[in-house]
CSV table of C-alpha atoms in Angstrom, one decimal:
chain,number,residue,atom,x,y,z
A,1,UNK,CA,-72.3,24.8,6.0
A,2,UNK,CA,-70.5,22.0,7.9
A,3,UNK,CA,-70.9,19.8,5.0
A,4,UNK,CA,-69.3,22.2,2.8
A,5,UNK,CA,-66.3,22.8,5.6
A,6,UNK,CA,-65.9,19.0,5.8
A,7,UNK,CA,-65.6,18.9,2.0
A,8,UNK,CA,-62.9,21.3,2.0
A,9,UNK,CA,-60.9,19.6,4.5
A,10,UNK,CA,-60.8,16.5,2.9
A,11,UNK,CA,-59.9,18.1,-0.4
A,12,UNK,CA,-56.9,20.0,1.5
A,13,UNK,CA,-55.6,16.5,2.7
A,14,UNK,CA,-55.7,15.0,-0.8
A,15,UNK,CA,-53.7,18.0,-2.1
A,16,UNK,CA,-51.1,17.4,0.7
A,17,UNK,CA,-50.7,13.7,-0.2
A,18,UNK,CA,-50.5,14.6,-3.9
A,19,UNK,CA,-47.5,17.1,-3.5
A,20,UNK,CA,-45.9,14.6,-1.1
A,21,UNK,CA,-46.1,12.0,-3.8
A,22,UNK,CA,-44.6,14.2,-6.3
A,23,UNK,CA,-41.7,15.4,-4.1
A,24,UNK,CA,-40.4,12.2,-2.9
A,25,UNK,CA,-37.6,11.6,-5.2
A,26,UNK,CA,-35.8,15.0,-4.8
A,27,UNK,CA,-31.9,14.5,-5.1
A,28,UNK,CA,-29.4,16.0,-2.6
A,29,UNK,CA,-27.0,18.9,-3.9
A,30,UNK,CA,-24.5,16.2,-5.8
A,31,UNK,CA,-27.3,15.1,-7.8
A,32,UNK,CA,-27.6,11.8,-6.3
A,33,UNK,CA,-30.7,9.9,-4.4
A,34,UNK,CA,-29.3,9.6,-0.8
A,35,UNK,CA,-32.1,7.2,-0.2
A,36,UNK,CA,-30.7,4.8,-3.1
A,37,UNK,CA,-27.7,3.8,-0.7
A,38,UNK,CA,-29.7,3.6,2.5
A,39,UNK,CA,-28.8,-0.1,3.1
A,40,UNK,CA,-27.4,-2.0,6.2
A,41,UNK,CA,-23.8,-1.7,6.5
A,42,UNK,CA,-21.6,-4.4,4.9
A,43,UNK,CA,-24.6,-5.5,2.7
A,44,UNK,CA,-24.3,-5.3,-1.2
A,45,UNK,CA,-27.8,-3.5,-1.4
A,46,UNK,CA,-26.2,-0.4,-2.3
A,47,UNK,CA,-26.1,-1.5,-6.0
A,48,UNK,CA,-29.6,-2.8,-6.1
A,49,UNK,CA,-31.4,0.5,-5.7
A,50,UNK,CA,-34.7,0.6,-7.2
A,51,UNK,CA,-34.3,4.7,-7.7
A,52,UNK,CA,-34.9,6.0,-11.1
A,53,UNK,CA,-31.7,8.1,-10.6
A,54,UNK,CA,-28.5,6.5,-10.1
A,55,UNK,CA,-26.0,7.1,-7.5
A,56,UNK,CA,-22.7,8.6,-8.5
A,57,UNK,CA,-19.8,8.5,-6.5
A,58,UNK,CA,-16.2,9.8,-7.1
A,59,UNK,CA,-13.1,7.8,-6.8
A,60,UNK,CA,-9.8,9.4,-6.7
A,61,UNK,CA,-6.6,7.6,-7.4
A,62,UNK,CA,-3.1,8.2,-8.9
A,63,UNK,CA,-2.7,7.3,-12.8
A,64,UNK,CA,-2.6,3.7,-13.6
A,65,UNK,CA,-0.4,2.9,-16.4
A,66,UNK,CA,-2.0,-0.4,-17.2
A,67,UNK,CA,-5.7,-1.2,-18.5
A,68,UNK,CA,-6.4,-2.7,-15.1
A,69,UNK,CA,-8.2,0.2,-13.3
A,70,UNK,CA,-10.3,0.9,-16.2
A,71,UNK,CA,-11.5,-2.6,-16.7
A,72,UNK,CA,-12.3,-2.9,-12.8
A,73,UNK,CA,-14.4,0.2,-13.1
A,74,UNK,CA,-16.2,-1.3,-16.1
A,75,UNK,CA,-16.9,-4.7,-14.5
A,76,UNK,CA,-18.0,-2.8,-11.5
A,77,UNK,CA,-21.0,-0.7,-13.1
A,78,UNK,CA,-21.9,-3.6,-15.4
A,79,UNK,CA,-22.4,-5.6,-11.9
A,80,UNK,CA,-24.0,-2.6,-10.2
A,81,UNK,CA,-25.6,-0.4,-13.0
A,82,UNK,CA,-27.2,1.8,-10.4
A,83,UNK,CA,-24.1,3.2,-9.1
A,84,UNK,CA,-21.9,5.2,-11.5
A,85,UNK,CA,-18.2,6.0,-11.0
A,86,UNK,CA,-16.8,9.4,-11.5
A,87,UNK,CA,-13.0,8.7,-11.8
A,88,UNK,CA,-11.0,11.5,-10.7
A,89,UNK,CA,-7.2,10.9,-12.0
A,90,UNK,CA,-4.6,12.2,-9.5
A,91,UNK,CA,-0.9,13.0,-10.4
A,92,UNK,CA,1.5,9.9,-10.8
A,93,UNK,CA,3.5,11.3,-7.7
A,94,UNK,CA,2.4,10.0,-4.2
A,95,UNK,CA,3.6,13.1,-2.3
A,96,UNK,CA,1.4,15.3,-4.8
A,97,UNK,CA,-1.5,13.0,-4.5
A,98,UNK,CA,-1.1,13.3,-0.3
A,99,UNK,CA,-0.9,17.1,-0.6
A,100,UNK,CA,-4.2,17.3,-2.6
A,101,UNK,CA,-6.0,14.9,-0.4
A,102,UNK,CA,-4.8,16.8,2.9
A,103,UNK,CA,-5.7,20.0,1.3
A,104,UNK,CA,-9.3,18.9,0.4
A,105,UNK,CA,-10.2,16.7,3.4
A,106,UNK,CA,-9.1,19.4,6.0
A,107,UNK,CA,-11.3,21.8,4.5
A,108,UNK,CA,-14.5,19.3,4.8
A,109,UNK,CA,-14.7,19.0,1.1
A,110,UNK,CA,-17.2,15.9,0.2
A,111,UNK,CA,-16.8,16.0,-3.4
A,112,UNK,CA,-14.7,12.6,-3.4
A,113,UNK,CA,-16.2,9.7,-1.8
A,114,UNK,CA,-13.5,6.9,-2.0
A,115,UNK,CA,-10.0,7.7,-1.8
A,116,UNK,CA,-7.0,5.3,-2.7
A,117,UNK,CA,-4.2,5.9,0.1
A,118,UNK,CA,-0.6,4.8,0.2
A,119,UNK,CA,0.0,2.5,3.2
A,120,UNK,CA,1.7,4.9,5.2
A,121,UNK,CA,-1.3,7.2,5.2
A,122,UNK,CA,-4.3,5.6,6.9
A,123,UNK,CA,-3.1,6.6,10.4
A,124,UNK,CA,-2.6,10.1,9.7
A,125,UNK,CA,-6.1,10.5,7.9
A,126,UNK,CA,-7.9,8.3,10.8
A,127,UNK,CA,-6.4,10.6,13.4
A,128,UNK,CA,-7.5,13.9,11.7
A,129,UNK,CA,-10.9,12.4,11.3
A,130,UNK,CA,-10.9,12.6,7.6
A,131,UNK,CA,-11.8,8.8,6.7
A,132,UNK,CA,-14.7,6.6,8.0
A,133,UNK,CA,-13.8,3.8,10.3
A,134,UNK,CA,-15.0,0.7,8.6
A,135,UNK,CA,-15.3,-1.8,11.4
A,136,UNK,CA,-19.1,-2.1,10.8
A,137,UNK,CA,-18.7,-2.9,7.2
A,138,UNK,CA,-15.2,-4.9,7.0
A,139,UNK,CA,-15.7,-7.9,9.4
A,140,UNK,CA,-13.1,-9.7,11.3
A,141,UNK,CA,-14.2,-12.9,9.4
A,142,UNK,CA,-13.5,-10.9,5.9
A,143,UNK,CA,-10.2,-9.3,7.2
A,144,UNK,CA,-8.6,-12.9,7.6
A,145,UNK,CA,-9.0,-13.5,4.4
A,146,UNK,CA,-6.3,-10.7,3.5
A,147,UNK,CA,-2.7,-10.7,3.8
A,148,UNK,CA,-2.2,-9.7,7.6
A,149,UNK,CA,0.6,-6.9,6.7
A,150,UNK,CA,-1.7,-4.8,4.8
A,151,UNK,CA,-4.5,-5.2,7.3
A,152,UNK,CA,-2.0,-4.0,10.1
A,153,UNK,CA,-1.2,-1.0,7.8
A,154,UNK,CA,-4.8,-0.1,7.8
A,155,UNK,CA,-5.5,-0.3,11.2
A,156,UNK,CA,-5.2,2.6,13.8
A,157,UNK,CA,-6.2,2.4,17.5
A,158,UNK,CA,-8.0,-0.7,17.3
A,159,UNK,CA,-10.4,0.1,14.4
A,160,UNK,CA,-9.6,-0.3,10.7
A,161,UNK,CA,-9.9,2.9,8.3
A,162,UNK,CA,-9.0,1.2,4.8
A,163,UNK,CA,-9.3,-2.2,2.8
A,164,UNK,CA,-6.2,-3.4,0.9
A,165,UNK,CA,-6.4,-3.0,-2.7
A,166,UNK,CA,-2.8,-4.2,-4.1
A,167,UNK,CA,0.3,-4.7,-2.1
A,168,UNK,CA,4.1,-4.6,-2.6
A,169,UNK,CA,7.2,-5.4,-0.6
A,170,UNK,CA,10.7,-5.3,-0.6
A,171,UNK,CA,12.2,-8.5,-2.4
A,172,UNK,CA,15.7,-10.0,-3.0
A,173,UNK,CA,16.4,-10.6,-6.7
A,174,UNK,CA,19.3,-13.1,-7.3
A,175,UNK,CA,21.2,-14.4,-10.0
A,176,UNK,CA,20.0,-18.1,-10.2
A,177,UNK,CA,22.7,-18.9,-12.9
A,178,UNK,CA,25.3,-18.1,-10.2
A,179,UNK,CA,23.9,-18.8,-6.9
A,180,UNK,CA,22.1,-22.3,-6.5
A,181,UNK,CA,20.3,-21.4,-3.3
A,182,UNK,CA,19.5,-17.8,-2.2
A,183,UNK,CA,20.8,-16.7,1.1
A,184,UNK,CA,18.6,-16.7,4.3
A,185,UNK,CA,20.6,-14.4,6.2
A,186,UNK,CA,22.5,-11.2,5.6
A,187,UNK,CA,25.9,-12.8,6.3
A,188,UNK,CA,25.4,-15.2,3.8
A,189,UNK,CA,24.5,-12.9,1.2
A,190,UNK,CA,27.6,-10.8,2.2
A,191,UNK,CA,29.8,-13.7,1.9
A,192,UNK,CA,28.4,-15.1,-1.6
A,193,UNK,CA,28.6,-11.5,-3.1
A,194,UNK,CA,31.9,-10.9,-1.9
A,195,UNK,CA,33.0,-14.4,-3.4
A,196,UNK,CA,31.3,-13.8,-6.9
A,197,UNK,CA,33.1,-10.2,-7.0
A,198,UNK,CA,36.6,-12.0,-6.2
A,199,UNK,CA,36.0,-14.5,-9.0
A,200,UNK,CA,35.3,-12.0,-11.3
A,201,UNK,CA,31.8,-13.0,-12.0
A,202,UNK,CA,30.0,-9.9,-11.1
A,203,UNK,CA,31.3,-6.3,-10.6
A,204,UNK,CA,29.3,-6.2,-7.4
A,205,UNK,CA,27.7,-8.4,-4.7
A,206,UNK,CA,24.8,-6.0,-4.0
A,207,UNK,CA,23.0,-3.2,-5.0
A,208,UNK,CA,20.0,-1.3,-2.8
A,209,UNK,CA,18.4,2.0,-2.2
A,210,UNK,CA,20.3,4.2,0.0
A,211,UNK,CA,19.6,7.6,-1.0
A,212,UNK,CA,18.1,9.8,1.7
A,213,UNK,CA,14.7,9.4,0.7
A,214,UNK,CA,11.7,7.3,1.6
A,215,UNK,CA,13.3,4.1,0.0
A,216,UNK,CA,16.0,4.5,2.6
A,217,UNK,CA,13.5,3.8,5.5
A,218,UNK,CA,12.2,0.8,3.6
A,219,UNK,CA,15.6,-0.5,3.2
A,220,UNK,CA,16.8,0.1,7.0
A,221,UNK,CA,13.6,-1.2,8.3
A,222,UNK,CA,14.3,-4.4,6.6
A,223,UNK,CA,17.4,-4.9,8.6
A,224,UNK,CA,15.9,-3.7,12.0
A,225,UNK,CA,12.7,-5.7,11.6
A,226,UNK,CA,14.5,-8.9,10.3
A,227,UNK,CA,16.8,-8.7,13.5
A,228,UNK,CA,14.2,-8.4,16.1
A,229,UNK,CA,14.1,-4.8,16.2
A,230,UNK,CA,11.3,-2.3,16.1
A,231,UNK,CA,10.6,1.4,15.9
A,232,UNK,CA,7.3,1.5,17.9
A,233,UNK,CA,5.2,-0.8,20.1
A,234,UNK,CA,1.9,0.6,19.9
A,235,UNK,CA,2.7,4.4,21.1
A,236,UNK,CA,5.9,3.5,22.9
A,237,UNK,CA,9.1,4.3,21.0
A,238,UNK,CA,11.3,0.8,21.2
A,239,UNK,CA,13.7,1.6,18.5
A,240,UNK,CA,16.9,2.3,20.7
A,241,UNK,CA,17.9,-1.5,21.4
A,242,UNK,CA,20.9,-3.5,20.6
A,243,UNK,CA,19.1,-5.1,18.0
A,244,UNK,CA,18.6,-2.2,16.1
A,245,UNK,CA,22.4,-0.9,16.6
A,246,UNK,CA,23.7,-4.2,15.2
A,247,UNK,CA,21.0,-4.1,12.4
A,248,UNK,CA,22.4,-0.8,11.2
A,249,UNK,CA,26.0,-2.0,11.5
A,250,UNK,CA,24.9,-5.0,9.2
A,251,UNK,CA,23.4,-2.4,6.7
A,252,UNK,CA,26.7,-0.7,6.4
A,253,UNK,CA,28.7,-3.4,5.9
A,254,UNK,CA,26.8,-4.2,2.7
A,255,UNK,CA,28.6,-1.0,1.4
A,256,UNK,CA,31.7,-2.9,1.2
A,257,UNK,CA,30.1,-5.3,-1.6
A,258,UNK,CA,28.0,-2.5,-3.2
A,259,UNK,CA,28.9,0.3,-6.1
A,260,UNK,CA,30.8,3.5,-4.5
A,261,UNK,CA,27.7,5.8,-5.6
A,262,UNK,CA,25.1,3.6,-3.8
A,263,UNK,CA,24.2,6.1,-1.1
A,264,UNK,CA,22.8,8.3,-3.9
A,265,UNK,CA,20.9,5.3,-5.4
A,266,UNK,CA,17.1,5.1,-5.7
A,267,UNK,CA,15.2,1.9,-7.4
A,268,UNK,CA,15.9,2.6,-11.1
A,269,UNK,CA,19.8,3.0,-10.5
A,270,UNK,CA,20.2,-0.6,-8.9
A,271,UNK,CA,17.7,-1.8,-11.1
A,272,UNK,CA,19.4,-0.9,-14.4
A,273,UNK,CA,22.7,-2.1,-12.9
A,274,UNK,CA,21.3,-5.6,-12.0
A,275,UNK,CA,19.8,-5.7,-15.4
A,276,UNK,CA,22.9,-5.4,-17.1
A,277,UNK,CA,24.3,-8.5,-15.4
A,278,UNK,CA,26.8,-6.3,-13.3
A,279,UNK,CA,25.4,-7.6,-9.8
A,280,UNK,CA,24.6,-10.8,-8.0
A,281,UNK,CA,21.7,-9.7,-5.5
A,282,UNK,CA,19.4,-6.7,-5.5
A,283,UNK,CA,16.9,-5.4,-3.2
A,284,UNK,CA,14.2,-3.8,-5.1
A,285,UNK,CA,10.4,-4.1,-5.5
A,286,UNK,CA,8.4,-6.8,-7.5
A,287,UNK,CA,7.6,-4.4,-10.3
A,288,UNK,CA,11.0,-4.9,-11.6
A,289,UNK,CA,10.4,-8.5,-12.6
A,290,UNK,CA,9.1,-7.8,-16.0
A,291,UNK,CA,12.0,-5.1,-16.8
A,292,UNK,CA,14.3,-7.8,-15.6
A,293,UNK,CA,13.0,-10.5,-18.0
A,294,UNK,CA,12.6,-8.3,-21.2
A,295,UNK,CA,14.1,-9.4,-24.3
A,296,UNK,CA,16.9,-6.5,-24.0
A,297,UNK,CA,18.1,-7.5,-20.4
A,298,UNK,CA,21.3,-9.1,-20.0
A,299,UNK,CA,19.7,-11.4,-17.2
A,300,UNK,CA,16.5,-12.4,-18.9
A,301,UNK,CA,15.5,-15.9,-17.5
A,302,UNK,CA,18.5,-15.9,-15.2
A,303,UNK,CA,16.8,-14.2,-11.9
A,304,UNK,CA,15.0,-15.6,-9.0
A,305,UNK,CA,13.1,-14.3,-6.1
A,306,UNK,CA,13.6,-14.7,-2.6
A,307,UNK,CA,12.6,-13.2,0.8
A,308,UNK,CA,14.6,-10.6,2.4
A,309,UNK,CA,17.3,-12.3,4.6
A,310,UNK,CA,17.3,-12.3,8.4
A,311,UNK,CA,19.6,-10.9,10.7
A,312,UNK,CA,21.3,-13.1,13.8
A,313,UNK,CA,18.6,-12.0,16.3
A,314,UNK,CA,15.7,-12.5,13.9
A,315,UNK,CA,13.2,-15.1,14.0
A,316,UNK,CA,12.5,-17.9,11.2
A,317,UNK,CA,12.3,-15.4,8.3
A,318,UNK,CA,13.4,-12.0,7.1
A,319,UNK,CA,11.1,-9.2,7.1
A,320,UNK,CA,10.2,-7.3,4.1
A,321,UNK,CA,8.8,-3.6,4.2
A,322,UNK,CA,5.5,-3.3,3.0
A,323,UNK,CA,4.2,-0.8,0.5
A,324,UNK,CA,1.0,-0.9,-1.5
A,325,UNK,CA,-2.3,1.1,-1.7
A,326,UNK,CA,-5.5,0.8,0.2
A,327,UNK,CA,-9.3,2.2,-0.3
A,328,UNK,CA,-10.8,4.4,2.2
A,329,UNK,CA,-14.2,6.4,2.6
A,330,UNK,CA,-14.3,10.2,3.0
A,331,UNK,CA,-15.9,10.9,6.2
A,332,UNK,CA,-18.2,13.6,4.4
A,333,UNK,CA,-19.2,11.5,1.9
A,334,UNK,CA,-23.0,11.6,1.1
A,335,UNK,CA,-23.1,8.2,-0.1
A,336,UNK,CA,-21.0,5.8,2.2
A,337,UNK,CA,-22.8,2.6,1.5
A,338,UNK,CA,-22.6,2.9,-2.0
A,339,UNK,CA,-19.0,3.8,-1.5
A,340,UNK,CA,-18.5,0.5,0.6
A,341,UNK,CA,-20.4,-1.5,-2.3
A,342,UNK,CA,-17.7,-0.2,-4.6
A,343,UNK,CA,-14.7,-0.9,-2.1
A,344,UNK,CA,-16.2,-4.5,-1.6
A,345,UNK,CA,-16.0,-5.2,-5.3
A,346,UNK,CA,-12.7,-3.5,-6.0
A,347,UNK,CA,-10.8,-5.4,-3.1
A,348,UNK,CA,-13.0,-8.8,-3.7
A,349,UNK,CA,-11.9,-11.5,-5.7
A,350,UNK,CA,-13.3,-10.5,-8.8
A,351,UNK,CA,-12.0,-7.0,-8.6
A,352,UNK,CA,-8.4,-8.1,-7.6
A,353,UNK,CA,-8.3,-10.7,-10.1
A,354,UNK,CA,-8.9,-8.2,-12.9
A,355,UNK,CA,-6.2,-6.0,-11.3
A,356,UNK,CA,-3.6,-8.8,-11.2
A,357,UNK,CA,-4.3,-10.5,-14.8
A,358,UNK,CA,-4.6,-7.0,-16.6
A,359,UNK,CA,-2.1,-4.9,-14.6
A,360,UNK,CA,0.4,-7.3,-12.8
A,361,UNK,CA,-0.5,-5.8,-9.3
A,362,UNK,CA,0.2,-8.0,-6.4
A,363,UNK,CA,-3.5,-9.2,-4.8
A,364,UNK,CA,-3.8,-8.4,-0.9
A,365,UNK,CA,-6.4,-11.5,-0.8
A,366,UNK,CA,-4.5,-14.9,0.1
A,367,UNK,CA,-6.5,-17.1,-2.1
A,368,UNK,CA,-5.5,-15.4,-5.2
A,369,UNK,CA,-1.8,-16.7,-4.8
A,370,UNK,CA,-3.5,-20.1,-5.9
A,371,UNK,CA,-5.7,-18.9,-8.7
A,372,UNK,CA,-4.6,-20.4,-11.9
A,373,UNK,CA,-5.4,-17.4,-14.2
A,374,UNK,CA,-3.6,-15.0,-11.7
A,375,UNK,CA,-0.5,-17.4,-11.6
A,376,UNK,CA,-0.6,-17.9,-15.4
A,377,UNK,CA,-0.4,-14.2,-16.2
A,378,UNK,CA,2.2,-13.6,-13.4
A,379,UNK,CA,4.3,-16.9,-12.5
A,380,UNK,CA,6.5,-15.0,-10.0
A,381,UNK,CA,3.7,-14.1,-7.7
A,382,UNK,CA,4.0,-17.9,-6.7
A,383,UNK,CA,7.4,-16.8,-4.9
A,384,UNK,CA,6.1,-13.8,-3.7
A,385,UNK,CA,3.5,-15.2,-1.3
A,386,UNK,CA,6.4,-16.1,1.3
A,387,UNK,CA,7.7,-12.8,0.9
A,388,UNK,CA,4.5,-11.0,1.6
A,389,UNK,CA,3.2,-13.1,4.2
A,390,UNK,CA,5.8,-12.0,6.7
A,391,UNK,CA,6.2,-8.3,5.4
A,392,UNK,CA,5.4,-5.6,7.9
A,393,UNK,CA,4.2,-2.1,7.6
A,394,UNK,CA,6.3,1.1,8.3
A,395,UNK,CA,5.4,2.4,11.6
A,396,UNK,CA,1.9,2.9,11.9
A,397,UNK,CA,1.4,6.4,13.4
A,398,UNK,CA,-0.3,9.7,12.4
A,399,UNK,CA,3.2,11.1,12.7
A,400,UNK,CA,4.7,8.9,10.0
A,401,UNK,CA,6.0,11.8,7.9
A,402,UNK,CA,8.3,13.0,11.0
A,403,UNK,CA,9.2,9.6,11.8
A,404,UNK,CA,10.3,9.1,8.3
A,405,UNK,CA,12.2,12.1,8.2
A,406,UNK,CA,14.2,11.3,11.3
A,407,UNK,CA,15.2,7.8,10.1
A,408,UNK,CA,16.1,9.2,6.4
A,409,UNK,CA,18.6,11.9,8.1
A,410,UNK,CA,20.1,9.6,10.6
A,411,UNK,CA,20.5,6.6,8.6
A,412,UNK,CA,22.2,8.5,5.8
A,413,UNK,CA,24.4,10.3,7.9
A,414,UNK,CA,25.3,6.9,9.7
A,415,UNK,CA,26.2,5.4,6.3
A,416,UNK,CA,28.1,8.2,5.4
A,417,UNK,CA,30.5,7.9,8.1
A,418,UNK,CA,29.2,11.3,10.1
A,419,UNK,CA,27.8,9.3,13.1
A,420,UNK,CA,28.1,5.7,14.4
A,421,UNK,CA,25.2,3.1,14.6
A,422,UNK,CA,24.6,3.9,18.2
A,423,UNK,CA,24.3,7.5,17.8
A,424,UNK,CA,22.0,7.1,14.8
A,425,UNK,CA,19.5,4.9,16.9
A,426,UNK,CA,19.8,7.1,19.9
A,427,UNK,CA,18.9,10.1,17.9
A,428,UNK,CA,16.1,8.7,15.8
A,429,UNK,CA,14.6,7.3,19.1
A,430,UNK,CA,14.9,10.6,20.9
A,431,UNK,CA,13.5,12.9,17.7
A,432,UNK,CA,10.7,10.3,17.4
A,433,UNK,CA,9.8,10.3,21.2
A,434,UNK,CA,9.8,14.1,21.0
A,435,UNK,CA,7.3,14.0,17.8
A,436,UNK,CA,5.1,11.3,19.5
A,437,UNK,CA,4.7,13.8,22.6
A,438,UNK,CA,3.4,16.7,20.6
């Protein structure tokens, strides 16, 4: 009887082992094998899973009008065949993307693993607890290989929450057939522009973005930052200073050599006017380079790129305002290590090189500004490095939308002559302080 009992016990044990072995490859609700991405942070092992079921991660970003994004995704899946990418294309407008991301993340949605975020969003998303801190993945040594302005824009409260994918910054376009050496100061720009107008060589000396929208914030911050001013120092509001007041007055002086309607202009308005050969200088973004050098452009091969000028209280260089986009991991992602492997590739030299050569996007890795293939495809990138290395992000704060609103309204009122520079700066400083205190 004891022998029969022993035999039954042994049979039961064997059955348990058999059932366990059959159930060992169960997948999670989203059809992925969680164990496939269980690697140490910072490693690339997530793409080397031996699981029969591939990991699938979802990547959400706005529409790419070039072929670069698709080619990057193809190169990634070729290198990491066990990580499949579900690309979720978002609307092209950044505000629509922002609203969609906020709605999903605030509801705890985990369907998207990697988000592409505008440079002004990481602090907001980090403060809300929506994106994963990347300190254990993205080492200090690796961060040093990137342009430091974009790194600042991805950092909040001492932690980093995104990796710069590509960048953008305000630049000064100038007519190199009319101007031998680009101006280094705002006074020089004004004087050269006025002289060229007086001589009848151009209709206007300078064109920029001065409508009441986000572009106005980018413009006015270039005057403030280039004159030694700032909006925030950590969580302290430091905008109310003589440097900032002087910067606004310099900005308004430029209206004298600009088209009468410039306070309604966005990027395309001034770009078209400069392209027609009517303007000596233009503040705009690097993407206008290709338009200015099209066959039908009146200024083809006559355009140079220079850094933003500096103010009288600025340091050695002007300070462009940063644009650009970055990659973050959803805090609720079930595949964080695989998501990091994806980000690591997309923001690495291989991924960014594809992006620059195929799409003309400005890389965030410093080494690529010396890459012969990148420079061959984009000769003007050599001129861009000095601009980007000194560029600064807009105020890094979870309250940025409110900060931007205050800067837009008060700067536009000042340019329209409704308030003076001192009042505009005081209003902004108080409104931002009240917002920060909430």
